[in-house]
Short mmCIF file of C-alpha atoms and ligand atoms in Angstrom, two decimals:
data_model
loop_
_atom_site.label_atom_id
_atom_site.label_comp_id
_atom_site.label_asym_id
_atom_site.label_seq_id
_atom_site.Cartn_x
_atom_site.Cartn_y
_atom_site.Cartn_z
CA MET A 1 113.13 125.40 92.30
CA ALA A 2 113.86 122.90 89.51
CA GLY A 3 111.10 124.25 87.27
CA LEU A 4 112.08 127.89 87.75
CA ALA A 5 115.81 127.17 87.41
CA CYS A 6 115.06 125.47 84.09
CA ALA A 7 112.71 128.24 82.92
CA ARG A 8 115.21 131.00 83.78
CA GLN A 9 118.01 129.27 81.86
CA LEU A 10 115.76 128.71 78.86
CA ALA A 11 114.45 132.28 78.90
CA ALA A 12 118.02 133.61 79.04
CA ALA A 13 118.91 131.49 75.99
CA GLY A 14 115.95 132.55 73.83
CA PRO A 15 112.92 130.26 74.19
CA ARG A 16 109.94 131.61 76.12
CA PRO A 17 108.80 128.77 78.39
CA LEU A 18 105.34 128.58 79.88
CA VAL A 19 105.43 127.32 83.49
CA LEU A 20 102.35 125.66 84.98
CA ASP A 21 102.12 125.02 88.72
CA LYS A 22 99.19 123.49 90.53
CA GLY A 23 100.11 125.35 93.73
CA ARG A 24 98.22 128.52 94.62
CA GLY A 25 101.42 130.13 95.92
CA VAL A 26 104.80 130.02 94.22
CA GLY A 27 107.57 127.82 95.63
CA GLY A 28 106.56 124.15 95.65
CA ARG A 29 108.30 122.65 98.67
CA MET A 30 110.07 126.00 99.28
CA ALA A 31 106.77 127.13 100.68
CA THR A 32 105.64 129.92 102.99
CA ARG A 33 102.15 129.72 104.56
CA ARG A 34 100.71 133.15 105.37
CA VAL A 35 98.29 133.27 108.32
CA GLU A 36 96.62 136.18 110.11
CA ILE A 37 96.94 135.48 113.86
CA ALA A 38 95.52 137.84 116.50
CA GLY A 39 96.02 140.81 114.17
CA HIS A 40 99.55 139.78 113.17
CA ALA A 41 100.38 138.78 109.58
CA CYS A 42 102.56 135.71 110.11
CA GLY A 43 104.44 133.53 107.64
CA PHE A 44 105.64 129.97 108.26
CA ASP A 45 108.28 128.22 106.15
CA HIS A 46 106.63 124.82 106.47
CA GLY A 47 108.63 123.07 103.71
CA ALA A 48 112.36 123.64 103.16
CA GLN A 49 113.84 125.21 106.28
CA TYR A 50 117.03 126.67 104.82
CA PHE A 51 119.38 125.94 101.98
CA THR A 52 123.12 125.70 101.55
CA ILE A 53 125.23 126.80 98.57
CA ARG A 54 128.07 124.46 97.65
CA ASP A 55 128.17 124.71 93.84
CA PRO A 56 129.83 127.95 92.60
CA GLU A 57 127.40 127.95 89.65
CA PHE A 58 124.45 127.93 92.07
CA ARG A 59 126.03 130.87 93.91
CA ALA A 60 126.46 132.77 90.63
CA ALA A 61 122.88 132.01 89.53
CA LEU A 62 121.56 133.42 92.81
CA SER A 63 123.40 136.73 92.55
CA PRO A 64 120.66 138.48 90.47
CA VAL A 65 118.13 137.57 93.19
CA ALA A 66 120.46 138.25 96.15
CA ASP A 67 117.96 140.68 97.71
CA ALA A 68 115.55 137.78 98.20
CA ILE A 69 118.08 135.75 100.24
CA ALA A 70 119.45 136.20 103.76
CA PRO A 71 121.83 134.18 105.94
CA TRP A 72 120.34 132.42 108.96
CA ASP A 73 122.09 130.92 111.98
CA GLU A 74 125.58 131.90 110.93
CA GLY A 75 127.13 129.86 113.77
CA GLY A 76 126.49 126.53 111.99
CA SER A 77 129.16 124.38 110.34
CA GLU A 78 128.11 125.59 106.88
CA PRO A 79 126.39 128.91 105.97
CA ARG A 80 122.62 128.50 105.84
CA PHE A 81 120.38 130.73 103.78
CA VAL A 82 116.66 131.45 103.68
CA GLY A 83 114.41 133.31 101.28
CA ARG A 84 112.89 136.57 102.41
CA PRO A 85 110.45 137.82 103.50
CA GLY A 86 109.66 134.07 103.62
CA MET A 87 111.26 131.05 101.96
CA SER A 88 109.01 131.47 98.90
CA GLY A 89 110.38 135.03 98.47
CA LEU A 90 113.33 133.53 96.59
CA GLN A 91 110.98 131.72 94.21
CA LYS A 92 108.96 134.89 93.66
CA ALA A 93 112.15 136.72 92.68
CA MET A 94 113.21 133.86 90.39
CA ALA A 95 109.79 133.91 88.69
CA GLU A 96 110.09 137.55 87.65
CA GLY A 97 109.87 137.84 83.86
CA ILE A 98 108.76 134.19 83.52
CA ASP A 99 105.29 133.32 82.24
CA LEU A 100 104.25 131.40 85.38
CA ARG A 101 100.62 130.34 85.77
CA GLN A 102 99.68 129.31 89.30
CA GLY A 103 96.77 127.10 90.27
CA ILE A 104 96.89 125.07 87.02
CA GLU A 105 97.15 121.34 87.59
CA VAL A 106 98.09 119.05 84.74
CA LEU A 107 95.54 116.26 85.08
CA ALA A 108 96.48 114.00 82.16
CA LEU A 109 98.97 113.76 79.30
CA GLY A 110 98.56 112.58 75.74
CA ARG A 111 99.98 113.08 72.25
CA GLU A 112 98.38 115.19 69.52
CA GLY A 113 100.41 114.88 66.34
CA SER A 114 104.00 115.66 67.31
CA ALA A 115 102.92 117.73 70.35
CA TRP A 116 102.21 116.85 73.97
CA ARG A 117 98.61 117.56 74.97
CA LEU A 118 98.22 118.59 78.61
CA GLU A 119 94.74 118.34 80.09
CA THR A 120 94.17 121.01 82.72
CA GLY A 121 91.09 122.30 84.55
CA GLY A 122 91.30 125.39 82.31
CA GLY A 123 91.34 123.44 79.02
CA PRO A 124 94.04 121.65 77.00
CA ILE A 125 97.52 123.07 76.34
CA LEU A 126 99.74 121.87 73.48
CA ALA A 127 103.52 121.79 73.93
CA ARG A 128 106.27 120.82 71.50
CA HIS A 129 108.65 120.14 74.38
CA LEU A 130 107.50 119.20 77.88
CA VAL A 131 109.63 119.47 81.02
CA MET A 132 108.11 117.96 84.19
CA THR A 133 109.69 118.68 87.60
CA MET A 134 107.14 117.38 90.08
CA PRO A 135 108.17 114.59 92.52
CA ALA A 136 108.94 111.33 90.67
CA PRO A 137 105.82 109.39 91.83
CA GLN A 138 103.56 112.22 90.59
CA ALA A 139 105.36 112.29 87.23
CA ALA A 140 105.01 108.49 87.01
CA ARG A 141 101.25 108.73 87.58
CA LEU A 142 100.90 111.20 84.71
CA LEU A 143 103.08 109.15 82.35
CA GLY A 144 101.30 105.86 83.10
CA ARG A 145 102.65 102.37 83.70
CA ASP A 146 103.46 101.72 80.03
CA HIS A 147 105.78 104.65 79.45
CA PRO A 148 109.44 103.52 79.15
CA LEU A 149 110.64 106.16 81.67
CA THR A 150 108.21 105.09 84.40
CA ALA A 151 110.45 102.22 85.54
CA ARG A 152 113.28 104.72 86.12
CA LEU A 153 110.95 106.93 88.16
CA ASP A 154 109.89 103.91 90.22
CA SER A 155 113.48 103.46 91.47
CA VAL A 156 113.31 106.81 93.31
CA ARG A 157 112.23 106.86 96.97
CA ILE A 158 110.79 109.96 98.66
CA ALA A 159 109.78 109.93 102.35
CA PRO A 160 106.78 111.88 103.68
CA CYS A 161 106.98 114.60 106.32
CA LEU A 162 104.29 116.06 108.57
CA ALA A 163 104.79 119.68 109.55
CA LEU A 164 103.26 121.71 112.38
CA MET A 165 102.96 125.50 112.29
CA ALA A 166 102.35 127.07 115.71
CA ALA A 167 102.37 130.58 117.16
CA PHE A 168 102.69 131.69 120.79
CA PRO A 169 102.68 135.16 122.39
CA ALA A 170 105.97 137.04 122.04
CA GLU A 171 106.88 136.45 125.70
CA ALA A 172 106.53 132.62 125.44
CA PRO A 173 109.77 130.60 125.83
CA ARG A 174 112.28 130.73 122.97
CA PRO A 175 114.90 128.21 124.15
CA PHE A 176 116.68 127.72 120.81
CA PRO A 177 116.56 128.95 117.19
CA HIS A 178 116.35 125.34 115.95
CA ARG A 179 116.94 121.84 117.16
CA SER A 180 117.14 118.43 115.52
CA SER A 181 116.73 114.99 117.07
CA GLU A 182 117.02 111.45 115.75
CA THR A 183 115.02 109.90 118.58
CA GLU A 184 112.10 112.28 119.25
CA PRO A 185 108.91 112.18 117.11
CA LEU A 186 109.65 115.81 116.11
CA SER A 187 112.97 115.47 114.31
CA TRP A 188 113.28 119.19 113.55
CA ILE A 189 112.00 122.25 115.41
CA ALA A 190 112.72 125.78 114.17
CA GLN A 191 111.82 129.12 115.64
CA ASP A 192 110.63 130.54 112.36
CA SER A 193 110.44 134.04 113.80
CA SER A 194 114.22 133.94 114.43
CA LYS A 195 114.79 134.01 110.68
CA PRO A 196 115.80 137.38 109.25
CA GLY A 197 112.98 139.76 108.31
CA ARG A 198 110.22 137.62 109.86
CA HIS A 199 107.40 139.17 111.85
CA ALA A 200 108.59 139.79 115.41
CA GLY A 201 105.17 140.33 117.05
CA LEU A 202 104.64 136.63 117.89
CA THR A 203 106.85 133.61 118.39
CA CYS A 204 106.29 131.31 115.42
CA TRP A 205 107.54 127.72 115.27
CA VAL A 206 107.70 125.07 112.58
CA ALA A 207 108.12 121.48 113.75
CA GLN A 208 108.62 118.52 111.44
CA ALA A 209 108.01 114.91 112.39
CA GLY A 210 110.65 112.32 111.57
CA PRO A 211 110.13 109.77 108.78
CA ASP A 212 108.73 106.97 111.01
CA TRP A 213 106.22 109.17 112.87
CA SER A 214 105.25 110.85 109.59
CA ALA A 215 104.66 107.51 107.83
CA ALA A 216 102.65 106.16 110.78
CA ASN A 217 100.35 109.22 110.93
CA LEU A 218 100.26 110.16 107.25
CA GLU A 219 96.52 109.71 106.75
CA GLU A 220 95.44 111.67 109.84
CA SER A 221 93.52 114.86 109.01
CA PRO A 222 95.41 118.17 109.30
CA ASP A 223 93.26 119.12 112.36
CA SER A 224 94.01 115.87 114.10
CA LEU A 225 97.73 116.21 113.27
CA ALA A 226 97.81 119.70 114.77
CA ARG A 227 96.18 118.33 117.94
CA LEU A 228 98.74 115.49 118.12
CA MET A 229 101.81 117.58 117.33
CA LEU A 230 101.18 120.74 119.37
CA PRO A 231 101.76 119.09 122.79
CA LEU A 232 105.01 117.55 121.45
CA LEU A 233 106.25 120.97 120.37
CA ALA A 234 105.07 122.67 123.58
CA LYS A 235 106.95 120.11 125.69
CA ALA A 236 110.14 120.57 123.65
CA ILE A 237 110.16 124.36 124.02
CA GLY A 238 108.80 124.45 127.59
CA ALA A 239 105.60 126.28 126.64
CA ASP A 240 102.00 125.75 127.74
CA PRO A 241 100.08 124.30 124.75
CA GLU A 242 96.96 126.11 126.01
CA ARG A 243 98.70 129.41 125.28
CA ALA A 244 99.17 128.64 121.57
CA LEU A 245 97.46 131.26 119.41
CA HIS A 246 97.62 129.08 116.33
CA ALA A 247 98.32 125.47 115.38
CA SER A 248 97.87 123.95 111.94
CA ALA A 249 99.50 121.04 110.13
CA HIS A 250 100.57 120.24 106.61
CA ARG A 251 101.10 116.83 105.04
CA TRP A 252 104.01 116.57 102.61
CA ARG A 253 103.37 113.22 101.00
CA TYR A 254 106.60 113.52 98.99
CA ALA A 255 109.05 115.49 101.12
CA ARG A 256 112.62 114.19 101.40
CA VAL A 257 114.37 112.13 98.73
CA THR A 258 115.88 109.04 100.36
CA ALA A 259 116.97 107.21 97.17
CA PRO A 260 117.72 109.59 94.28
CA LEU A 261 118.00 108.62 90.62
CA GLY A 262 121.71 109.40 90.49
CA GLU A 263 121.54 111.36 87.21
CA PRO A 264 120.61 115.05 86.82
CA TYR A 265 117.59 114.44 84.55
CA LEU A 266 115.81 111.98 82.27
CA GLY A 267 114.85 112.50 78.62
CA ASP A 268 112.77 110.36 76.27
CA ASP A 269 113.95 108.89 72.96
CA ASP A 270 112.59 111.66 70.72
CA SER A 271 113.78 114.46 73.06
CA THR A 272 110.32 115.97 73.53
CA LEU A 273 109.85 114.90 77.17
CA TRP A 274 112.25 115.84 79.95
CA LEU A 275 111.98 114.97 83.64
CA GLY A 276 113.84 116.41 86.60
CA GLY A 277 113.63 117.69 90.17
CA ASP A 278 115.48 117.18 93.45
CA TRP A 279 114.72 113.45 93.21
CA CYS A 280 117.41 113.15 90.53
CA LEU A 281 120.33 114.17 92.75
CA GLY A 282 119.26 114.44 96.40
CA ALA A 283 117.05 115.98 99.06
CA ARG A 284 118.27 119.55 98.77
CA VAL A 285 117.16 122.82 97.26
CA GLU A 286 120.52 123.05 95.51
CA ALA A 287 120.01 119.59 93.95
CA ALA A 288 116.70 120.81 92.51
CA TRP A 289 118.46 123.83 91.02
CA GLN A 290 121.19 121.60 89.54
CA SER A 291 118.64 119.29 87.96
CA GLY A 292 116.58 122.17 86.50
CA THR A 293 119.71 123.80 85.11
CA ALA A 294 120.95 120.55 83.57
CA LEU A 295 117.51 120.04 81.99
CA ALA A 296 117.62 123.47 80.34
CA GLN A 297 121.15 122.89 79.05
CA ALA A 298 120.19 119.50 77.58
CA LEU A 299 117.08 120.93 75.95
CA MET A 300 119.07 123.82 74.46
CA ARG A 301 121.68 121.38 73.10
CA HIS A 302 118.85 119.44 71.47
CA LEU A 303 117.23 122.58 70.01
CA HIS A 304 120.56 123.81 68.61
CA ALA A 305 121.33 120.37 67.15
CA GLY A 306 117.91 120.31 65.43
C1 FAD B 1 109.30 119.44 105.09
C2 FAD B 1 110.47 119.64 104.19
C3 FAD B 1 111.69 120.11 104.69
C4 FAD B 1 112.76 120.34 103.86
N1 FAD B 1 113.90 120.89 104.35
C5 FAD B 1 114.92 121.20 103.52
C6 FAD B 1 116.04 121.91 103.98
O1 FAD B 1 116.10 122.32 105.14
N2 FAD B 1 117.05 122.19 103.10
C7 FAD B 1 116.98 121.82 101.79
O2 FAD B 1 117.91 122.12 101.01
N3 FAD B 1 115.91 121.15 101.31
C8 FAD B 1 114.88 120.85 102.15
N4 FAD B 1 113.78 120.20 101.67
C9 FAD B 1 113.79 119.74 100.29
C10 FAD B 1 113.52 120.89 99.31
O3 FAD B 1 112.35 121.56 99.68
C11 FAD B 1 113.37 120.27 97.92
O4 FAD B 1 114.55 119.53 97.62
C12 FAD B 1 113.16 121.28 96.80
O5 FAD B 1 112.36 122.37 97.19
C13 FAD B 1 112.51 120.51 95.66
O6 FAD B 1 112.31 121.37 94.56
P1 FAD B 1 111.70 120.75 93.24
O7 FAD B 1 111.56 121.87 92.27
O8 FAD B 1 112.46 119.55 92.82
O9 FAD B 1 110.24 120.18 93.64
P2 FAD B 1 108.96 120.92 94.24
O10 FAD B 1 109.35 122.07 95.08
O11 FAD B 1 108.14 119.84 94.87
O12 FAD B 1 108.22 121.49 92.97
C14 FAD B 1 107.37 120.69 92.18
C15 FAD B 1 106.24 121.59 91.67
O13 FAD B 1 105.39 120.81 90.83
C16 FAD B 1 104.07 121.24 91.03
N5 FAD B 1 103.20 120.16 90.56
C17 FAD B 1 103.13 118.88 91.01
N6 FAD B 1 102.24 118.17 90.29
C18 FAD B 1 101.73 119.03 89.37
C19 FAD B 1 100.75 118.88 88.35
N7 FAD B 1 100.14 117.71 88.11
N8 FAD B 1 100.43 119.98 87.60
C20 FAD B 1 101.06 121.19 87.83
N9 FAD B 1 102.01 121.36 88.79
C21 FAD B 1 102.33 120.29 89.54
C22 FAD B 1 103.97 121.52 92.52
O14 FAD B 1 102.91 122.42 92.80
C23 FAD B 1 105.34 122.14 92.78
O15 FAD B 1 105.31 123.56 92.69
C24 FAD B 1 112.67 120.01 102.48
C25 FAD B 1 111.45 119.55 101.97
C26 FAD B 1 110.36 119.38 102.81
C27 FAD B 1 109.04 118.96 102.24
#
């Protein structure tokens, strides 16, 4: 979200940014995992579950991509929105017209003359200005211990989260659209198939473990996590785990920001390197958008001043 928010603002102002993302699918933590289960094409939102819109500027920025958004669970205290047909549908719509290259991981950074040199599996890329919006610890690893901004990145804390994706036959119990708990190992359970426009042929669930359980089991393999988490989900929804048609797990090593930076972005002394993401302002999709937008505005101010 932060990277695409930044790229859209820049593209609207003139520059033509190149966006590199190591992920195979668009979205980062606004992810949708597509799985074929018993002849049904299913999608699971296994990262961000929904988002809220508090900032009028965020609302205005979303209006050109309104078709890729739908309200979910309108009875809550605050309107909740999801992307469609899956959470990553919003990111796909935001990426339209942007030169986005998926599956390209930046492996190392260096300087070549006045440019940044990005080492990638597909060869080096030179950039006059570099904006990085991955989680703060990943940005710190690329910058290295000696970079002056690394100490600022080190102040940010991001908790892990383990997520289970499970599918049951359509007639299996559906006791609630979502549920949260502060005491159970599964702190959040959502009936993904209750979201608008999702496949109705099966009952699909996403369950997320709380921070303590996630930290304690972080290094388990995805298969072992699915085996551990499925019975917990089945008990919570009153289903027979043996009837599950699918169970897989995903490890989000950097999931929820618990101690943000407290500023919308960071920039280096010569204004060629810019850092942002949700970790600047808080653990929300909207915070990522705000950071990406602030980054683009700062970069444009710098370009106009130069
Ligand atoms: C399990 C979970 C549940 C959540 N639930 C909610 C929720 O209900 N509501 C809500 O508002 N927020 C929620 N969030 C938080 C929300 O998903 C994030 O705040 C937001 O998506 C972060 O966006 P971002 O652009 O800052 O970072 P990211 O989405 O993490 O994007 C960073 C991008 O950088 C790429 N990248 C990383 N390293 C490299 C590299 N070396 N080279 C190239 N690319 C790289 C990644 O592939 C990724 O696409 C949740 C997050 C998780 C994980």
